[in-house]
């Protein structure tokens, strides 16, 4: 019995077919956006599936975005990265909470594979501690004015706007911040372990149009956490896609490599490694897909307990599986430029981005203390 519905199974097969067309160019992007791959996905009608059809998406469930992210990540890890960020992070927040004018202005370019939207949360003194955030939006002479600074923001060189978490006078919320405003100044550009650019920028008296406010008010922060749950789940999906790619490479190498007059994959020690890697991958995938399927409706999200468990488990498993793949391949995989060396550097970031392991553990513990262990009927 398939875990996916017939509709999603057919969608997954179509994505796999399209993604196979750019497998040969995988591991060559060096931090750049593979625009041609994103546009191919868009042209074939499989990109940004959970974004409303009005703006170029397919109006499918967010489970479809999970399917897309995993399938593409296996074929090309970099394309998978951008599929995740544009299907399940910034643009998805605009789709969920944005005004009609903001959706019409920014989403069609994304769903066509031509534009990119960043997300800005962390600050120099407020990373995981979002409650200590100091970037503000205040009313001045009838205008909404933003001041503060953000760091570790991905994709800024490619983006016109960023979904930005801010503090309103009444509490936390979010806005669509125009990055081309003269009040935006890049403080520093970082290059992370995986070779991706991350930006630290300051915000000085940047006017936020009223229709660019996504969430505010007493319930604004709670609303924004809905999209954060999908971001965590997307990050988990990215991790299992990369782990699957590593396992496939380890299998192919072990089959083709001979040592001591026999194929490497005939040694029982290697067989056990491969079997254990698959067991770990499947347990992580099961948690991720179960969590995605538990969402109630198109505009709802899985619980914080389920998404935190998925994020924690998948991130750790991906690092372990990819590390074992490096061990199977040996010295070749330890060289700079080898696909497994790159996957390992990519995977390490999943235990930090979208909420560190420690934050997930805190969230899990607090949810259990508040609500107890979920009942069988709640699975």
Coordinates of C-alpha atoms in Angstrom, one line a residue, residues 79-212:
X79 CA 17.7 23.2 -6.4
X80 CA 16.1 21.4 -3.5
X81 CA 17.2 24.1 -1.2
X82 CA 15.6 26.8 -3.2
X83 CA 12.4 24.7 -3.8
X84 CA 12.1 24.4 -0.1
X85 CA 12.6 28.1 0.7
X86 CA 10.2 29.3 -2.0
X87 CA 7.5 26.6 -1.5
X88 CA 7.4 26.5 2.3
X89 CA 9.0 29.6 3.8
X90 CA 8.7 33.3 2.8
X91 CA 6.3 33.1 -0.2
X92 CA 4.1 30.6 1.7
X93 CA 3.8 33.2 4.6
X94 CA 2.7 35.8 2.0
X95 CA 0.2 33.3 0.6
X96 CA -1.2 32.6 4.0
X97 CA -1.2 36.1 5.5
X98 CA -0.7 38.7 2.8
X99 CA -3.0 41.3 1.4
X100 CA -4.4 40.7 -2.1
X101 CA -2.2 43.5 -3.5
X102 CA 1.0 42.0 -2.0
X103 CA 0.1 38.5 -3.2
X104 CA -0.5 39.8 -6.7
X105 CA 2.7 41.8 -6.7
X106 CA 5.2 39.2 -5.4
X107 CA 3.9 35.7 -5.8
X108 CA 3.6 35.3 -9.6
X109 CA 7.3 36.0 -10.1
X110 CA 8.2 33.3 -7.5
X111 CA 5.9 30.7 -8.9
X112 CA 7.3 31.3 -12.4
X113 CA 10.8 30.6 -11.1
X114 CA 12.0 34.1 -11.8
X115 CA 12.0 35.8 -8.3
X116 CA 13.1 34.9 -4.8
X117 CA 11.7 36.0 -1.4
X118 CA 14.0 35.9 1.7
X119 CA 13.0 35.5 5.3
X120 CA 14.6 37.6 8.0
X121 CA 14.2 36.6 11.7
X122 CA 17.6 36.5 13.5
X123 CA 19.2 39.5 15.0
X124 CA 22.7 40.1 16.5
X125 CA 21.4 39.7 20.0
X126 CA 18.3 37.7 19.3
X127 CA 18.8 34.4 17.4
X128 CA 16.7 31.6 18.9
X129 CA 15.4 34.1 21.5
X130 CA 12.8 35.8 19.2
X131 CA 11.1 37.3 22.3
X132 CA 14.1 39.5 22.6
X133 CA 13.8 40.9 19.1
X134 CA 14.4 44.6 18.8
X135 CA 13.6 45.4 15.2
X136 CA 10.5 47.6 15.4
X137 CA 7.7 48.9 13.3
X138 CA 6.1 52.1 14.8
X139 CA 3.5 54.6 13.6
X140 CA 5.0 58.0 12.8
X141 CA 2.8 60.7 11.3
X142 CA 0.4 58.1 9.9
X143 CA 3.2 56.0 8.4
X144 CA 4.6 52.6 9.5
X145 CA 8.3 52.9 9.9
X146 CA 10.8 50.1 10.5
X147 CA 14.1 50.3 12.3
X148 CA 16.5 47.6 13.4
X149 CA 18.9 45.0 12.0
X150 CA 18.8 41.4 10.8
X151 CA 21.5 38.8 10.2
X152 CA 22.0 35.3 8.8
X153 CA 19.5 36.2 6.1
X154 CA 19.8 33.9 3.1
X155 CA 19.2 34.9 -0.6
X156 CA 19.4 38.7 -0.1
X157 CA 21.4 39.3 -3.3
X158 CA 18.6 37.5 -5.3
X159 CA 15.6 39.1 -3.5
X160 CA 13.5 42.2 -3.8
X161 CA 11.8 41.7 -0.4
X162 CA 12.1 39.7 2.8
X163 CA 9.4 38.4 5.1
X164 CA 10.6 40.1 8.2
X165 CA 9.7 39.4 11.9
X166 CA 9.4 42.7 13.8
X167 CA 8.1 44.1 17.0
X168 CA 4.9 46.3 16.8
X169 CA 3.9 48.3 19.9
X170 CA 1.4 45.6 20.8
X171 CA 3.7 42.7 20.2
X172 CA 5.5 40.6 17.6
X173 CA 4.4 40.3 14.0
X174 CA 5.7 40.3 10.5
X175 CA 5.9 42.5 7.4
X176 CA 7.1 42.3 3.8
X177 CA 10.3 44.5 3.9
X178 CA 11.4 46.1 0.6
X179 CA 15.1 45.4 0.3
X180 CA 15.7 48.0 -2.4
X181 CA 14.8 50.9 0.0
X182 CA 17.6 53.4 0.6
X183 CA 17.3 52.7 4.3
X184 CA 18.5 49.1 3.9
X185 CA 22.3 48.9 4.3
X186 CA 24.3 45.8 4.1
X187 CA 26.6 45.6 7.1
X188 CA 28.4 42.4 6.2
X189 CA 28.1 39.4 3.8
X190 CA 29.0 36.0 5.2
X191 CA 29.8 32.8 3.4
X192 CA 28.7 29.8 5.4
X193 CA 30.2 26.3 5.5
X194 CA 28.1 25.2 2.5
X195 CA 29.2 28.2 0.4
X196 CA 25.9 30.0 0.7
X197 CA 25.7 33.8 1.2
X198 CA 24.1 35.1 4.4
X199 CA 23.6 38.8 5.0
X200 CA 23.6 41.1 8.0
X201 CA 21.8 44.4 7.1
X202 CA 20.5 47.4 9.0
X203 CA 17.1 49.0 8.6
X204 CA 16.9 52.8 9.0
X205 CA 13.5 54.5 8.8
X206 CA 12.2 52.2 6.1
X207 CA 8.5 52.9 5.4
X208 CA 6.3 49.8 5.4
X209 CA 3.2 50.2 3.2
X210 CA 0.0 49.3 5.2
X211 CA -0.7 46.4 2.8
X212 CA 2.8 45.0 3.4

